[in-house]
XYZ file of C-alpha atoms in Angstrom:
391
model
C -14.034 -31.614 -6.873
C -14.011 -30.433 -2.906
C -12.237 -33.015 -1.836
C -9.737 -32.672 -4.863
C -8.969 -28.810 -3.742
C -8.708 -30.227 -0.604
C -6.297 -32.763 -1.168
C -3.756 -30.018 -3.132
C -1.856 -29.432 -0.784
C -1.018 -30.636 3.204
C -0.314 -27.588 6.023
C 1.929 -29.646 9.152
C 2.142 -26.814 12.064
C 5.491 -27.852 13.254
C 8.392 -29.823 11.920
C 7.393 -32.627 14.106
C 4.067 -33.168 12.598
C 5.804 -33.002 9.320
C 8.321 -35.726 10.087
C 5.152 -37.754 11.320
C 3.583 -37.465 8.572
C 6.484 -38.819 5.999
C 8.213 -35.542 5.412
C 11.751 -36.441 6.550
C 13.834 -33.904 4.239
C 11.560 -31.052 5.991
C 14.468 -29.241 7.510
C 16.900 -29.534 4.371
C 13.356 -27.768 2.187
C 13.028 -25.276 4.498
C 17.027 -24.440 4.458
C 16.513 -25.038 0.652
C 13.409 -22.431 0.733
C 15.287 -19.729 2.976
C 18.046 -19.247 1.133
C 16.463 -18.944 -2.701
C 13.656 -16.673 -1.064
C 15.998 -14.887 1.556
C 19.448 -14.446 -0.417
C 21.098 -14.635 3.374
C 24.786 -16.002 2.985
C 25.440 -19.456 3.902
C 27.499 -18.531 7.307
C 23.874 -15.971 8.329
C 22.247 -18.867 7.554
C 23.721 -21.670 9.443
C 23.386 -18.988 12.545
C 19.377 -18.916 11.786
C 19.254 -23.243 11.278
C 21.878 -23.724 14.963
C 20.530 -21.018 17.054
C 16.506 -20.232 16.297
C 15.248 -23.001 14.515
C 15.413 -25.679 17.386
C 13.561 -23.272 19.536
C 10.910 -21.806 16.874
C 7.499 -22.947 15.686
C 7.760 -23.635 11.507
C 4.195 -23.523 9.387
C 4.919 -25.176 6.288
C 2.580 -26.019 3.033
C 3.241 -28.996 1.093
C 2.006 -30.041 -2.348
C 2.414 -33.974 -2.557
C 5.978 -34.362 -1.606
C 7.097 -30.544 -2.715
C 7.840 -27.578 0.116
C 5.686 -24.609 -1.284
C 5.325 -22.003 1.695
C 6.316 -21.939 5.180
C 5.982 -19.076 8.184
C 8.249 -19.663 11.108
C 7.165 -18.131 14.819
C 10.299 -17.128 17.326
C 8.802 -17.174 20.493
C 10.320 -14.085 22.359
C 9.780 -13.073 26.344
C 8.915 -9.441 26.216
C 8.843 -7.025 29.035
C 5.202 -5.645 28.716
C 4.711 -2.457 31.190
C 6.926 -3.999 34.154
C 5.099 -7.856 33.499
C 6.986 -10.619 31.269
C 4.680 -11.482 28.537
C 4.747 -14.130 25.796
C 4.626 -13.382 22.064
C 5.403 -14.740 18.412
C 8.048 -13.148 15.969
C 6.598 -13.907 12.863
C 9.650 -14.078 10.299
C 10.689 -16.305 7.575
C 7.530 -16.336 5.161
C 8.639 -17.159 2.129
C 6.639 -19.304 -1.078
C 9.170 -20.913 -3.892
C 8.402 -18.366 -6.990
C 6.572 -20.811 -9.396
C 3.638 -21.319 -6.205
C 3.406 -17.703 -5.296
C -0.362 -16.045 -6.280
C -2.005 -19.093 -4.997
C -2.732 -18.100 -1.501
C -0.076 -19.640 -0.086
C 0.826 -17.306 2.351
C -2.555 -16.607 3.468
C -3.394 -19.643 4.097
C -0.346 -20.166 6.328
C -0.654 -16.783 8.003
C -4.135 -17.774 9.209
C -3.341 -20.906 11.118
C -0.435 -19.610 12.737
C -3.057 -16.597 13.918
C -5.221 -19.659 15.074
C -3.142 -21.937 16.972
C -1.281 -18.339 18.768
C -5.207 -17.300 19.893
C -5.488 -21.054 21.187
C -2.094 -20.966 22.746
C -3.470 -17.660 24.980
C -0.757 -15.258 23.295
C -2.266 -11.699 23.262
C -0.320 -10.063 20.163
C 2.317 -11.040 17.398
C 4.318 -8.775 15.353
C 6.323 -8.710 12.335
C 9.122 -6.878 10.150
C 7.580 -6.559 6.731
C 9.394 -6.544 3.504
C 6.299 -4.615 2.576
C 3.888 -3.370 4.774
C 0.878 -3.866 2.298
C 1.246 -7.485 2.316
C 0.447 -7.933 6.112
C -2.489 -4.900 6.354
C -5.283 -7.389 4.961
C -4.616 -9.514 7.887
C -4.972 -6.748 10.338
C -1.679 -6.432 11.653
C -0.397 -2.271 11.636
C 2.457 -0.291 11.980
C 3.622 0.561 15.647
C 6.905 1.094 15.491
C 9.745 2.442 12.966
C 13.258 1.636 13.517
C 16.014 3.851 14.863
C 18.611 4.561 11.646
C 21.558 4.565 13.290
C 23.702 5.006 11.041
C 22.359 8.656 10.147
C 22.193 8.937 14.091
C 25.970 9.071 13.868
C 26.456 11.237 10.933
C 24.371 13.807 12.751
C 26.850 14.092 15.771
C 29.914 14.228 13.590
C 27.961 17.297 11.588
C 27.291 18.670 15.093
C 31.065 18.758 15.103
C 32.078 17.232 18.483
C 34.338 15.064 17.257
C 36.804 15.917 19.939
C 38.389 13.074 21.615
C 36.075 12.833 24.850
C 38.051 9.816 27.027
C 36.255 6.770 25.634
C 37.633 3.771 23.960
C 35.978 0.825 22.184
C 36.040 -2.529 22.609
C 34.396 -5.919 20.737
C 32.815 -8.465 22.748
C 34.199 -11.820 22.265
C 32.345 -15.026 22.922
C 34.499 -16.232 26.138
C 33.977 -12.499 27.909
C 31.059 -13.377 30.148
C 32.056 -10.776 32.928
C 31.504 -8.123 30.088
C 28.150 -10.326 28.879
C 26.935 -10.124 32.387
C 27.952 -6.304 33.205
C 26.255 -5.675 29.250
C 23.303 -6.672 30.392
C 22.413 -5.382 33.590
C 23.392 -2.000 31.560
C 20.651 -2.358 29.142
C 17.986 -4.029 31.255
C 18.231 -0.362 33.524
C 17.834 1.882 30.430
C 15.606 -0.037 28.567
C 13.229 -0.467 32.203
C 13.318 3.354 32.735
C 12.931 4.548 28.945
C 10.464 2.057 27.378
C 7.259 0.194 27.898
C 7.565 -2.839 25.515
C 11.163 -4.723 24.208
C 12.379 -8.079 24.158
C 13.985 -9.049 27.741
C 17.841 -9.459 27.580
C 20.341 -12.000 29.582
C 23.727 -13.361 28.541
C 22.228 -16.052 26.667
C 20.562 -13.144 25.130
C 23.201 -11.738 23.902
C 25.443 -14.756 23.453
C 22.893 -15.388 20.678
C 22.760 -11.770 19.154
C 26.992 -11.755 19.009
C 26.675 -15.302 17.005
C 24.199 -13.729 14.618
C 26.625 -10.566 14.317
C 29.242 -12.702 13.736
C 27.565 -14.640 11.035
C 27.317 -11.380 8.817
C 31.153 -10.831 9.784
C 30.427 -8.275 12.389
C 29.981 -8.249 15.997
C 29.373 -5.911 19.399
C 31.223 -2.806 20.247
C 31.261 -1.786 23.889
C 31.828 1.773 24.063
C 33.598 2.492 27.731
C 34.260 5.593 29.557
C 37.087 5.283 32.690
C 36.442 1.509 32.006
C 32.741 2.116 32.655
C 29.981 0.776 30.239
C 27.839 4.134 28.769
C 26.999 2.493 25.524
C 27.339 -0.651 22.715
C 25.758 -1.233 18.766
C 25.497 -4.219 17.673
C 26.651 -4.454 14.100
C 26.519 -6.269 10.438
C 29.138 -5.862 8.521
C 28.653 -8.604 5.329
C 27.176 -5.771 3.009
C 28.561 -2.536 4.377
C 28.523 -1.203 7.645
C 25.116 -1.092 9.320
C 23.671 -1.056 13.269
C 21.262 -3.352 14.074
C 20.650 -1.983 17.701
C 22.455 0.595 19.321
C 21.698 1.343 23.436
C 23.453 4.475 25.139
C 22.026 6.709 28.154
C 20.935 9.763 26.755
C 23.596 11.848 28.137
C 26.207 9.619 26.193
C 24.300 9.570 23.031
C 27.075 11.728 20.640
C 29.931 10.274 22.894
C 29.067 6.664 22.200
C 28.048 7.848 18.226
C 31.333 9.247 17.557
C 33.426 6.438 19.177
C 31.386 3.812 16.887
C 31.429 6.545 13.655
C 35.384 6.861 14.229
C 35.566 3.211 14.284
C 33.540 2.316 11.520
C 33.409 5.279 9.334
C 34.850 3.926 6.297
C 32.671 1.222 6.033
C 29.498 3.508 5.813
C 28.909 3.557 2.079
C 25.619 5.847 1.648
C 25.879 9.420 2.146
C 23.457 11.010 5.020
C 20.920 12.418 2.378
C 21.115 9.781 0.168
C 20.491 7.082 2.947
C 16.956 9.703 3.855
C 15.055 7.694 0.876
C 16.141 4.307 2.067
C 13.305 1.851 3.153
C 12.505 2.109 7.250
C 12.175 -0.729 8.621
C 8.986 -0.761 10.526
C 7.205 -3.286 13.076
C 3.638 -4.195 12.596
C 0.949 -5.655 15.387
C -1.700 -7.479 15.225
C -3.604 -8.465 18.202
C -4.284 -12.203 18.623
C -6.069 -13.179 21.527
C -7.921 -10.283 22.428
C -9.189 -11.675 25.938
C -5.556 -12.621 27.160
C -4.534 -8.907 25.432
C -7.206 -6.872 27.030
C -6.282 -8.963 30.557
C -2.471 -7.538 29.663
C -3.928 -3.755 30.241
C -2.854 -1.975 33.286
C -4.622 1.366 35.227
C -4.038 2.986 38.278
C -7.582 3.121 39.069
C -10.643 1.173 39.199
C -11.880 1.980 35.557
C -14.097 -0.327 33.517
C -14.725 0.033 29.479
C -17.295 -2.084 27.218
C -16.069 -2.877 24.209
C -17.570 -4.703 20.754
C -15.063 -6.526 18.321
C -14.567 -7.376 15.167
C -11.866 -9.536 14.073
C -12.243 -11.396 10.466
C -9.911 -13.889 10.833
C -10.229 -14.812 14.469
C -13.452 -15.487 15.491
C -13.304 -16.091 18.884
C -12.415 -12.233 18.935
C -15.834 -11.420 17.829
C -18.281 -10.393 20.606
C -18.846 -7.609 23.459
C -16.589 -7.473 26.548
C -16.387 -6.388 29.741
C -13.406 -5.025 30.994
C -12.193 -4.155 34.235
C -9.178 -2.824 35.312
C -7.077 -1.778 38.800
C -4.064 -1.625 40.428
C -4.876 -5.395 41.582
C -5.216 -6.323 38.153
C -8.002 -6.464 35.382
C -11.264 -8.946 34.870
C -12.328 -9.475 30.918
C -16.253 -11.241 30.384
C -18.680 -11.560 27.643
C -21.010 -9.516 28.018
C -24.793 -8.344 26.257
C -24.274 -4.600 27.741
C -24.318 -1.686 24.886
C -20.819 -1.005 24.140
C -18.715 2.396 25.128
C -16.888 1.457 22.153
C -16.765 -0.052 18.719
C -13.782 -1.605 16.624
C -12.145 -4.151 14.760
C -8.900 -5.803 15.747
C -6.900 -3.744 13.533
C -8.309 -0.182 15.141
C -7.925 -1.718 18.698
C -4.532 -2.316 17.616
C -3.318 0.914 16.770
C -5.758 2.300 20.040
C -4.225 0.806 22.599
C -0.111 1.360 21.737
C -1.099 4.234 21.045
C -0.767 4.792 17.564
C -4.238 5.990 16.561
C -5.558 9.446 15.895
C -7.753 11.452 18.322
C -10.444 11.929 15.350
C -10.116 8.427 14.569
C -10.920 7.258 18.118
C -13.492 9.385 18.496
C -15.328 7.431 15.450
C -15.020 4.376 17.901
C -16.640 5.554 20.633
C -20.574 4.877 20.594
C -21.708 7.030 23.496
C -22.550 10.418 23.654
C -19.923 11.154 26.405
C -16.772 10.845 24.170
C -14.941 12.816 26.500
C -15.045 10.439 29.687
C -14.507 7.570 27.240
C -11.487 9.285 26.080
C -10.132 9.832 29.892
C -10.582 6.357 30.169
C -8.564 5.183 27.279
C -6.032 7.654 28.057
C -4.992 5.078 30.668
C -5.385 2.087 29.084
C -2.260 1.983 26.975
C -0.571 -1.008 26.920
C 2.773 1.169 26.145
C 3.910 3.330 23.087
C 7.277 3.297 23.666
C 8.400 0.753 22.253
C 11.832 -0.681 21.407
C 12.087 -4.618 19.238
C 14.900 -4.769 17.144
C 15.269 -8.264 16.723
C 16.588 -9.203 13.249
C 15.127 -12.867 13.688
């Protein structure tokens, strides 16, 4: 009967292995899968299958000959505190409707959180549909997504909707002196303003104008005396909406108005009405907690014993030793009494800063709570973050 269960159903951890193993069609299911699970439109689609999928990691389940579930991992280069750092977008997880409530997803889920911990990648992170569905798997919210679009309704209420000087202009595909000039812009505000995003070049955002493009929108620059002081990249196949939107601060309502006076008629949803809308959030989940806590940055000599718990990881579970410097930081098992005491999903939240003071305080199994605190105070491995990426 074991070996019937086990039989059920195949999981291949790439296309390749599928191929290998007899499924030639895999790409066509997986297209197939997207689009009845997704509802993307065949032109967003075709972006996804030309530009990501060659470069992505797919998980897929099988059931004899029959594409039930698959997970796909875009492998991004994030900047990480000034240091370039290696981590999985987990997007496309999808199950054909007559398979879901089997465990499916689960089952997928864990082995791409198992061959990412072998692979040495200290965190993944997600986009959830709903953020319940990933919370049993330890991953938690770190991040919620700028709303644009209400971001520019607020400066025309402001009332400066004078004209200020600055024009707008779309980036088109053959303008690499603008790709280039784009992004050295946002490389220097994103450095300065924010610990963790995805690093940019003009391949960068070749890619991000093609996926625009797909949902028949694009890039607006937004220049000032011909000089760059802000850009939103934009969808425009089911209304008007911002996928990303970079300005300097001091050019925040300038660069707002120019793209609300552009695209104004095109935002469907009232201010107050778009309040209730779902925010899209991104959830973390640290994966290989050695190569995370080896990630963590101080500018002193401070070391920190810590006890984990991670149900779906084992290799997570134990005590470690961590030391950390200017120089850089040292992680070893360890049998000392730990200073501190969580599972993956509390270390999660601790350390980009997203849990409570009472909460941490819970975590910490010495008396002297205080210099424990001091010490994590500096361990952040950045709250400021800024990931955007649709895909």
């Amino acid at each position: 009967m074991g070996e019937e269960r086990r039989m059920e159903y195949e999981i291949f951890t790439s296309l390749e292995e599928a191929r290998e193993k007899g499924i030639e069609k895999v790409r066509e299911d997986i297209y197939c899968l997207w689009q009845e699970c997704f509802g993307d439109t065949d032109s967003y689609t075709d972006f996804y299958f030309q530009w990501v999928v060659p470069y992505n990691r797919i998980f897929t389940l099988y059931k004899e000959d029959k594409l039930c579930s698959m997970l796909h991992l875009n492998p991004y280069t994030l900047a990480v505190k000034e240091n370039e750092v290696k981590a999985d977008y987990i997007v496309g997880v999808a199950t054909r409707k007559e398979e879901r409530k089997k465990g499916y997803m689960g089952l997928l889920i864990e082995k791409a959180l198992q061959w990412m911990y072998e692979e040495g990648k200290p965190f993944t992170y997600l986009m959830p549909a709903a953020e319940a569905i990933y919370y049993p798997y330890d991953f938690r919210k770190v991040y919620t997504l700028e709303n644009w679009g209400m971001e520019m309704e607020k400066a025309v209420i402001k009332g400066n909707s004078k004209n200020t000087g600055s024009r707008l202009v779309k980036l088109t595909a053959s303008d690499i002196d603008s790709r280039r000039v784009l992004t050295e812009f946002t490389e220097d505000i994103l450095r300065r303003e924010y610990d963790i995003y995805a690093l940019r070049s003009r391949k960068y955002y070749e890619k991000l104008l093609a996926e625009m493009n797909s949902t028949k929108g694009g890039i607006a620059l937004v220049l000032k005396k011909d000089e760059l002081i802000g850009y939103a990249a934009y969808m425009q196949d089911d209304g008007f909406q911002i996928a990303e939107c970079i300005y300097e601060r001091s050019d925040k309502e300038e660069v707002l108005l120019e793209l609300y006076r552009e695209f104004s008629s095109g935002l469907s949803l009232s201010l107050n009405d778009r309040k209730a809308d779902f925010e899209p959030a991104i959830m973390m989940r640290i994966v290989n907690l050695k190569a995370f806590l080896l990630s963590l940055y101080s500018e002193r000599e401070i070391s920190l014993v810590i006890e984990a718990k991670d149900e779906r990881i084992a290799e997570n579970n134990g005590v470690f030793h961590l030391v950390t410097s200017k120089e850089g930081s040292s992680v070893d098992n360890t049998e000392e009494p730990p200073m501190l005491r969580g599972n993956i999903s509390d270390l999660t939240l601790l350390f980009f800063g997203k849990l409570e003071e009472e909460k941490k305080k819970e975590l910490i199994t010495v008396e002297e709570k205080d210099s424990v605190l001091a010490v994590l105070s500096e361990l952040k491995i950045g709250n400021r973050l800024f990931l955007n990426e649709i895909v």
